[in-house]
Coordinates of C-alpha atoms in Angstrom, one line a residue:
M1 CA -27.7 -0.8 -5.8
S2 CA -27.1 -4.4 -5.0
T3 CA -28.5 -6.9 -2.3
A4 CA -25.8 -9.0 -2.2
P5 CA -22.0 -9.3 -3.5
E6 CA -21.3 -12.2 -6.1
V7 CA -18.5 -14.3 -5.0
A8 CA -16.8 -15.9 -7.8
T9 CA -16.2 -19.6 -7.1
H10 CA -14.4 -22.2 -9.0
V11 CA -15.2 -26.1 -8.5
T12 CA -11.8 -28.0 -9.6
T13 CA -12.3 -31.4 -11.3
A14 CA -10.2 -33.0 -8.2
E15 CA -12.9 -31.7 -5.6
Q16 CA -15.8 -33.3 -8.3
A17 CA -14.0 -36.9 -8.3
H18 CA -14.1 -37.5 -4.1
P19 CA -10.0 -38.1 -3.8
A20 CA -8.9 -40.4 -1.2
V21 CA -9.9 -38.5 2.5
G22 CA -6.3 -37.1 4.1
A23 CA -4.4 -37.4 1.0
A24 CA -3.9 -33.2 0.6
T25 CA -3.8 -33.0 4.6
A26 CA -1.1 -35.6 4.8
L27 CA 1.4 -33.4 2.9
L28 CA 0.5 -30.4 4.9
D29 CA 1.2 -32.4 8.1
D30 CA 4.6 -34.0 6.3
Y31 CA 6.1 -30.3 5.9
T32 CA 9.2 -29.5 8.1
P33 CA 11.3 -26.3 7.5
G34 CA 14.0 -26.8 4.6
R35 CA 11.2 -28.5 2.6
R36 CA 8.7 -26.9 -0.3
F37 CA 5.2 -26.9 0.6
L38 CA 2.8 -25.4 -2.1
A39 CA -1.2 -25.6 -1.7
T40 CA -3.0 -24.3 -5.0
P41 CA -6.7 -24.4 -5.7
T42 CA -5.4 -27.1 -8.2
R43 CA -3.3 -29.2 -6.2
T44 CA -0.9 -29.7 -3.2
L45 CA 2.8 -30.1 -3.5
L46 CA 5.6 -31.1 -1.1
A47 CA 9.2 -31.2 -2.4
E48 CA 12.3 -32.6 -0.6
G49 CA 15.6 -32.2 -1.4
V50 CA 17.7 -30.3 -4.2
H51 CA 18.4 -32.2 -7.7
A52 CA 19.3 -28.8 -9.0
H53 CA 19.2 -24.8 -8.1
V54 CA 18.2 -22.5 -10.8
P55 CA 21.4 -20.5 -11.2
H56 CA 21.7 -16.6 -10.8
D57 CA 23.2 -15.2 -14.5
D58 CA 22.5 -13.2 -17.4
R59 CA 20.1 -15.3 -18.7
P60 CA 16.3 -14.7 -18.3
L61 CA 14.5 -16.6 -15.6
P62 CA 12.3 -18.8 -17.9
Q63 CA 15.6 -19.5 -20.0
R64 CA 17.6 -20.3 -16.8
V65 CA 14.6 -22.4 -15.6
A66 CA 13.8 -24.2 -19.1
A67 CA 17.8 -25.4 -19.0
A68 CA 17.4 -26.6 -15.3
L69 CA 14.2 -28.3 -16.2
A70 CA 15.6 -30.3 -19.5
A71 CA 18.8 -30.8 -17.4
A72 CA 16.8 -32.9 -15.3
R73 CA 15.0 -34.6 -17.7
T74 CA 17.7 -35.5 -19.6
A75 CA 19.4 -36.9 -16.5
G76 CA 16.6 -39.6 -16.1
T77 CA 14.0 -37.4 -13.4
D78 CA 10.5 -38.4 -15.0
R79 CA 8.5 -35.1 -15.3
P80 CA 11.0 -32.9 -13.4
H81 CA 9.3 -29.7 -11.7
V82 CA 10.6 -26.3 -10.5
I83 CA 9.3 -25.0 -7.3
G84 CA 10.2 -21.9 -5.3
A85 CA 10.1 -17.9 -5.2
V86 CA 10.9 -15.1 -7.2
A87 CA 11.7 -11.7 -5.9
F88 CA 10.0 -8.4 -6.3
D89 CA 12.8 -6.9 -8.5
Q90 CA 13.1 -9.7 -10.8
T91 CA 16.9 -9.1 -11.7
A92 CA 17.7 -10.1 -7.8
P93 CA 18.7 -13.9 -7.1
A94 CA 15.7 -16.2 -7.4
A95 CA 14.9 -19.1 -5.1
L96 CA 13.9 -21.9 -7.1
A97 CA 14.8 -25.3 -7.3
V98 CA 14.3 -28.7 -9.3
P99 CA 13.5 -31.0 -6.3
E100 CA 14.9 -34.4 -5.6
T101 CA 11.5 -35.9 -4.6
L102 CA 8.1 -34.3 -5.4
R103 CA 4.9 -35.4 -3.9
T104 CA 1.8 -34.5 -5.3
A105 CA -2.2 -34.7 -4.1
P106 CA -5.4 -32.8 -5.0
P107 CA -6.3 -29.8 -3.5
L108 CA -6.8 -29.2 0.0
T109 CA -10.4 -27.9 -0.4
A110 CA -11.0 -31.6 -1.7
D111 CA -9.8 -33.1 1.7
P112 CA -12.6 -33.3 4.0
L113 CA -9.8 -33.5 7.0
I114 CA -8.9 -29.9 6.2
A115 CA -12.0 -28.9 8.1
L116 CA -10.1 -30.0 11.5
P117 CA -8.5 -26.6 13.1
A118 CA -5.1 -26.1 13.9
E119 CA -3.4 -26.0 17.5
T120 CA -3.5 -23.0 19.2
P121 CA -0.3 -21.4 19.3
E122 CA 1.3 -21.1 22.9
A123 CA 1.3 -17.9 24.0
T124 CA 4.3 -15.8 23.3
D125 CA 5.4 -12.7 24.5
W126 CA 5.8 -11.0 21.0
R127 CA 8.1 -8.3 20.7
I128 CA 6.7 -6.0 17.8
R129 CA 7.7 -3.1 15.9
P130 CA 6.6 -1.3 13.0
V131 CA 8.8 -0.4 10.2
P132 CA 7.8 2.1 9.5
S133 CA 5.8 3.6 11.7
P134 CA 2.0 3.9 11.3
E135 CA 2.3 7.7 11.3
E136 CA 5.6 7.5 9.1
Y137 CA 3.3 5.2 6.6
G138 CA 0.5 7.9 6.6
E139 CA 3.0 10.3 6.1
G140 CA 4.2 8.4 3.0
V141 CA 0.5 8.0 1.3
A142 CA -0.1 11.5 1.8
G143 CA 3.4 12.6 -0.1
A144 CA 2.5 10.1 -2.9
V145 CA -0.6 11.6 -3.1
E146 CA 0.1 15.2 -3.8
R147 CA 2.6 14.1 -6.1
M148 CA -0.5 12.5 -8.2
W149 CA -2.0 15.5 -8.3
R150 CA 0.8 17.2 -9.9
G151 CA 0.5 14.7 -12.4
E152 CA 3.8 12.8 -11.6
F153 CA 2.3 9.2 -11.6
S154 CA -1.2 8.0 -11.2
K155 CA -0.9 4.7 -8.6
V156 CA 2.0 3.3 -6.3
V157 CA 1.8 0.6 -4.0
L158 CA 3.1 1.3 -0.7
A159 CA 4.1 -1.3 2.2
R160 CA 4.9 -1.5 5.6
T161 CA 6.3 -4.2 7.8
L162 CA 6.3 -5.8 11.3
E163 CA 9.0 -7.2 13.0
L164 CA 8.1 -10.1 15.1
T165 CA 10.4 -11.3 17.7
A166 CA 10.0 -14.5 19.8
P167 CA 11.7 -15.2 23.3
A168 CA 12.0 -19.0 21.5
P169 CA 12.5 -20.8 18.2
L170 CA 9.1 -20.2 16.2
D171 CA 6.7 -23.3 15.0
I172 CA 6.8 -22.7 11.1
P173 CA 4.5 -26.3 10.9
L174 CA 2.1 -24.6 13.2
M175 CA 1.9 -21.6 11.5
L176 CA 1.9 -23.0 8.0
Q177 CA -1.5 -25.3 9.3
R178 CA -3.0 -22.3 10.9
L179 CA -2.8 -20.8 7.3
A180 CA -3.8 -23.4 5.4
R181 CA -6.6 -24.6 7.6
R182 CA -8.2 -20.9 7.6
D183 CA -8.2 -20.3 4.0
P184 CA -7.8 -23.8 2.3
S185 CA -8.9 -22.5 -1.0
G186 CA -6.0 -19.9 -1.2
Y187 CA -2.4 -20.5 -2.2
T188 CA -0.3 -21.4 1.0
F189 CA 3.0 -21.9 0.5
A190 CA 6.0 -22.2 2.5
L191 CA 9.5 -22.0 0.6
P192 CA 13.0 -21.8 1.7
T193 CA 14.6 -18.8 0.4
A194 CA 18.0 -18.7 1.9
P195 CA 19.7 -20.8 4.5
G196 CA 17.7 -20.7 7.9
R197 CA 15.1 -18.6 6.1
T198 CA 11.5 -19.2 5.3
L199 CA 8.9 -17.6 2.9
V200 CA 5.6 -18.4 4.6
G201 CA 2.1 -17.2 3.5
A202 CA -1.5 -17.6 2.3
S203 CA -2.0 -15.3 -0.8
P204 CA -5.6 -15.0 -2.6
E205 CA -4.3 -14.1 -5.8
L206 CA -3.2 -15.9 -9.0
L207 CA -0.9 -14.0 -11.2
V208 CA -1.3 -16.6 -14.0
S209 CA -1.4 -20.3 -14.7
R210 CA -0.9 -22.4 -17.8
R211 CA -2.5 -25.3 -18.6
G212 CA -1.7 -26.5 -22.2
H213 CA -2.9 -24.2 -24.5
Q214 CA -5.5 -22.7 -21.1
V215 CA -3.9 -19.3 -19.8
V216 CA -6.1 -17.8 -16.9
A217 CA -4.9 -14.6 -14.7
N218 CA -7.0 -13.9 -11.6
P219 CA -6.1 -10.0 -11.0
L220 CA -7.3 -8.4 -7.5
A221 CA -7.1 -5.0 -6.7
G222 CA -9.5 -2.8 -4.3
S223 CA -9.8 -4.0 -1.1
T224 CA -11.9 -3.7 2.3
P225 CA -11.5 -5.4 5.6
R226 CA -14.0 -7.9 6.4
S227 CA -16.2 -7.8 9.7
S228 CA -17.5 -10.2 12.1
D229 CA -20.9 -9.1 12.1
L230 CA -22.8 -11.2 9.2
A231 CA -25.0 -7.7 8.1
E232 CA -21.9 -5.0 7.9
D233 CA -19.6 -7.8 6.4
V234 CA -22.2 -7.7 3.6
R235 CA -22.9 -4.1 3.5
R236 CA -18.9 -3.4 2.9
A237 CA -18.8 -6.1 0.3
A238 CA -21.6 -4.5 -1.5
A239 CA -20.2 -0.7 -1.1
L240 CA -16.8 -2.1 -2.4
L241 CA -18.6 -3.4 -5.8
E242 CA -19.8 0.2 -6.0
S243 CA -16.4 2.2 -5.1
A244 CA -15.6 4.5 -7.9
K245 CA -12.0 4.8 -6.1
D246 CA -11.7 0.7 -5.9
L247 CA -13.5 0.0 -9.4
H248 CA -11.0 2.5 -11.2
E249 CA -7.8 0.9 -9.4
H250 CA -9.0 -2.5 -10.4
A251 CA -9.7 -1.8 -14.1
V252 CA -5.8 -0.1 -14.4
V253 CA -4.3 -3.6 -13.2
V254 CA -6.9 -5.7 -15.3
D255 CA -5.8 -3.4 -18.4
A256 CA -2.4 -3.8 -17.4
V257 CA -2.9 -7.5 -17.3
H258 CA -4.8 -7.5 -20.8
Q259 CA -1.7 -5.8 -22.4
A260 CA 0.6 -8.0 -21.0
L261 CA -1.2 -11.4 -22.4
A262 CA -2.2 -9.6 -25.7
P263 CA 0.7 -10.3 -27.3
F264 CA 0.8 -14.6 -26.1
C265 CA -3.1 -15.1 -26.4
T266 CA -6.0 -15.3 -28.9
D267 CA -9.5 -14.9 -27.5
L268 CA -8.9 -13.1 -24.3
T269 CA -12.2 -12.9 -22.5
I270 CA -12.2 -10.3 -19.7
P271 CA -15.5 -9.8 -18.3
A272 CA -17.0 -6.5 -17.9
R273 CA -16.9 -6.0 -14.3
P274 CA -15.4 -7.2 -11.4
T275 CA -17.1 -10.3 -8.7
L276 CA -15.6 -10.4 -5.5
I277 CA -13.6 -13.2 -3.5
R278 CA -12.9 -13.1 0.1
T279 CA -10.6 -14.5 2.5
A280 CA -10.9 -14.7 6.0
T281 CA -10.0 -11.0 6.3
M282 CA -10.6 -8.9 3.4
W283 CA -12.8 -8.5 0.4
H284 CA -11.4 -8.0 -2.7
L285 CA -12.3 -7.0 -6.7
S286 CA -11.6 -9.8 -8.5
T287 CA -11.6 -10.2 -12.2
T288 CA -10.9 -13.9 -14.1
V289 CA -9.3 -13.2 -17.2
T290 CA -9.0 -16.4 -19.6
G291 CA -7.1 -16.9 -22.9
T292 CA -5.9 -19.6 -25.4
L293 CA -2.0 -19.3 -26.1
T294 CA -0.9 -18.1 -30.0
S295 CA 2.1 -20.8 -29.5
P296 CA 2.9 -23.4 -27.1
D297 CA 6.0 -22.3 -26.8
A298 CA 5.6 -19.6 -23.7
S299 CA 6.0 -21.3 -20.4
A300 CA 3.7 -20.6 -17.5
L301 CA 6.8 -18.9 -16.2
E302 CA 7.4 -16.9 -19.5
L303 CA 4.0 -15.5 -18.8
A304 CA 4.1 -14.6 -15.1
C305 CA 7.4 -12.6 -16.0
A306 CA 5.8 -10.8 -18.5
L307 CA 3.0 -9.6 -16.2
H308 CA 5.3 -8.6 -12.7
P309 CA 4.7 -6.5 -11.3
T310 CA 1.3 -5.6 -12.0
P311 CA 0.1 -2.1 -11.1
A312 CA -1.8 -4.2 -8.0
V313 CA 1.6 -4.6 -6.5
C314 CA 3.8 -1.7 -7.9
G315 CA 1.6 1.0 -9.4
T316 CA 1.9 2.9 -12.9
P317 CA 3.4 4.0 -14.9
T318 CA 5.9 0.8 -13.4
A319 CA 9.4 3.0 -13.7
T320 CA 7.9 5.8 -11.7
A321 CA 5.9 3.7 -9.8
R322 CA 9.3 2.0 -8.5
E323 CA 11.5 4.6 -7.8
V324 CA 8.6 6.1 -5.5
I325 CA 8.7 2.4 -3.6
R326 CA 12.6 3.0 -3.5
E327 CA 12.4 6.6 -2.0
T328 CA 9.2 6.0 0.2
E329 CA 9.9 2.4 1.8
P330 CA 12.6 2.1 4.4
F331 CA 13.2 -1.4 3.6
D332 CA 14.1 -3.8 1.1
R333 CA 10.8 -6.0 -0.1
G334 CA 12.7 -9.2 -1.1
F335 CA 10.1 -11.5 -1.9
F336 CA 7.1 -10.0 -1.1
T337 CA 5.0 -8.8 -4.0
G338 CA 7.4 -11.3 -6.0
M339 CA 5.8 -14.4 -7.0
V340 CA 5.6 -18.3 -5.8
G341 CA 4.6 -21.1 -7.8
W342 CA 5.8 -24.1 -9.7
G343 CA 6.4 -24.9 -13.3
D344 CA 6.7 -28.2 -15.4
A345 CA 9.3 -29.1 -18.6
D346 CA 6.1 -28.9 -20.6
G347 CA 5.3 -25.4 -19.5
D348 CA 2.2 -25.8 -17.7
G349 CA 2.3 -23.8 -13.8
E350 CA 0.7 -21.7 -11.3
W351 CA 2.5 -18.7 -10.4
V352 CA 0.9 -16.3 -7.3
V353 CA 1.5 -13.2 -6.2
T354 CA 3.2 -13.3 -3.0
I355 CA 1.5 -11.3 -0.8
R356 CA 0.0 -12.0 3.0
C357 CA 3.3 -13.2 3.6
A358 CA 6.5 -13.1 6.3
E359 CA 9.7 -14.3 6.3
A360 CA 10.6 -16.4 9.3
E361 CA 14.6 -16.8 10.5
E362 CA 15.0 -18.5 14.1
R363 CA 13.1 -16.3 16.5
S364 CA 12.2 -13.1 13.9
L365 CA 9.3 -13.0 11.5
R366 CA 8.9 -9.8 8.9
L367 CA 5.1 -9.3 7.9
Y368 CA 4.6 -7.6 5.1
A369 CA 1.5 -5.7 3.7
G370 CA 0.4 -3.1 1.3
A371 CA -2.0 -1.1 0.0
G372 CA -2.8 0.6 -3.7
V373 CA -2.6 4.4 -3.3
V374 CA -4.6 6.6 -5.7
A375 CA -5.0 10.3 -5.9
A376 CA -8.6 9.6 -4.0
S377 CA -6.7 8.0 -1.4
D378 CA -6.6 8.8 2.5
P379 CA -3.5 8.1 4.3
A380 CA -5.7 6.6 7.5
A381 CA -7.9 4.7 5.4
E382 CA -4.5 3.1 3.9
T383 CA -3.0 2.4 6.8
A384 CA -6.2 0.7 8.2
E385 CA -6.1 -1.4 5.2
T386 CA -2.5 -2.5 5.8
G387 CA -3.4 -3.6 9.3
A388 CA -6.1 -5.3 8.6
K389 CA -4.1 -7.1 6.0
F390 CA -1.6 -7.9 8.8
R391 CA -4.4 -9.8 10.4
T392 CA -3.8 -13.2 8.4
F393 CA -0.1 -13.6 9.6
L394 CA -1.1 -12.2 13.2
D395 CA -3.8 -14.6 13.9
A396 CA -1.6 -17.8 12.7
V397 CA 0.8 -16.9 15.3
G398 CA -1.3 -15.5 17.9
A399 CA 0.1 -12.3 18.2
E400 CA -1.6 -9.0 18.8
L401 CA -0.9 -5.3 17.9

């Protein structure tokens, strides 16, 4: 048995170059609702204004995005980018735009000022309503498990939500600050998805990135809540690395990523066993998949659309899992378990699985959390896992269940 968990770490060239102090946190500080903020382990982006929205029509999304970027380049935009969010249902309208201006900086982890704490949110009398209730969610999990034992499908990801209502307008910039400063090595975002509505979150999961011919995907599946007690935290991490249920769940996702990327890539490298990554609230099994593009024509977004949705957010077989989700979840996922990210006119980009997020509108927040359900799942354990995942955002707004 392992005595300590193996933790995947990544060092970027920007971190090695010791960029100017304050460059990344300045963009974080300058965020206001309506702008588009995205921080990844490779860069920090703040977009303002809209040169063009990506239209919603019958063309495939990557084709629409490529056309919008080409038009912006023809119109004289220097190095145009697209930034925004794609819904769980790829046939739904996306919230993607080519911004008028885009400021960039090194990653937040390269800025020492990110270690400074964010302000504490003011005490708020939140009204919290779970949809569905924890009991109803557990019943949904139990029903899915029963169907899996009958052989109808092998996995489904079931989600639940919390509807939070505040007596005063929401402070979205403070939420973003607290999310970014708590987990600066993740993927933190605040993106408008409709007039007056913002998608805010801090995801740990890279769906896919492309830089030149190099492709990286980092599927996560199999999780356990962190503990404030160090010894217990290490015990939980070590147990996750040896959990037959979680290792099987993870292997299914990694295999799906392999199958989706294989037509686009050569030299795909997939480690034999997963490692661990951690957030402030969760441990996750993690595998970093790397490959080389066969053709430079496939953009990061095209790769992301080929991967989405992975079994980590939907299930398998995909069509059956989607139907189970529609039958079981009493809400529309919207952008939850979709993807957020950026892409440029050369096809490079980073697209992230939209988890650990909430949709904010005026005085209301809708928080989302899901768990992978397999035949060995226990309804109480999956309900507890989703509760632990809610903690990322509840801590950001100072709310208690």
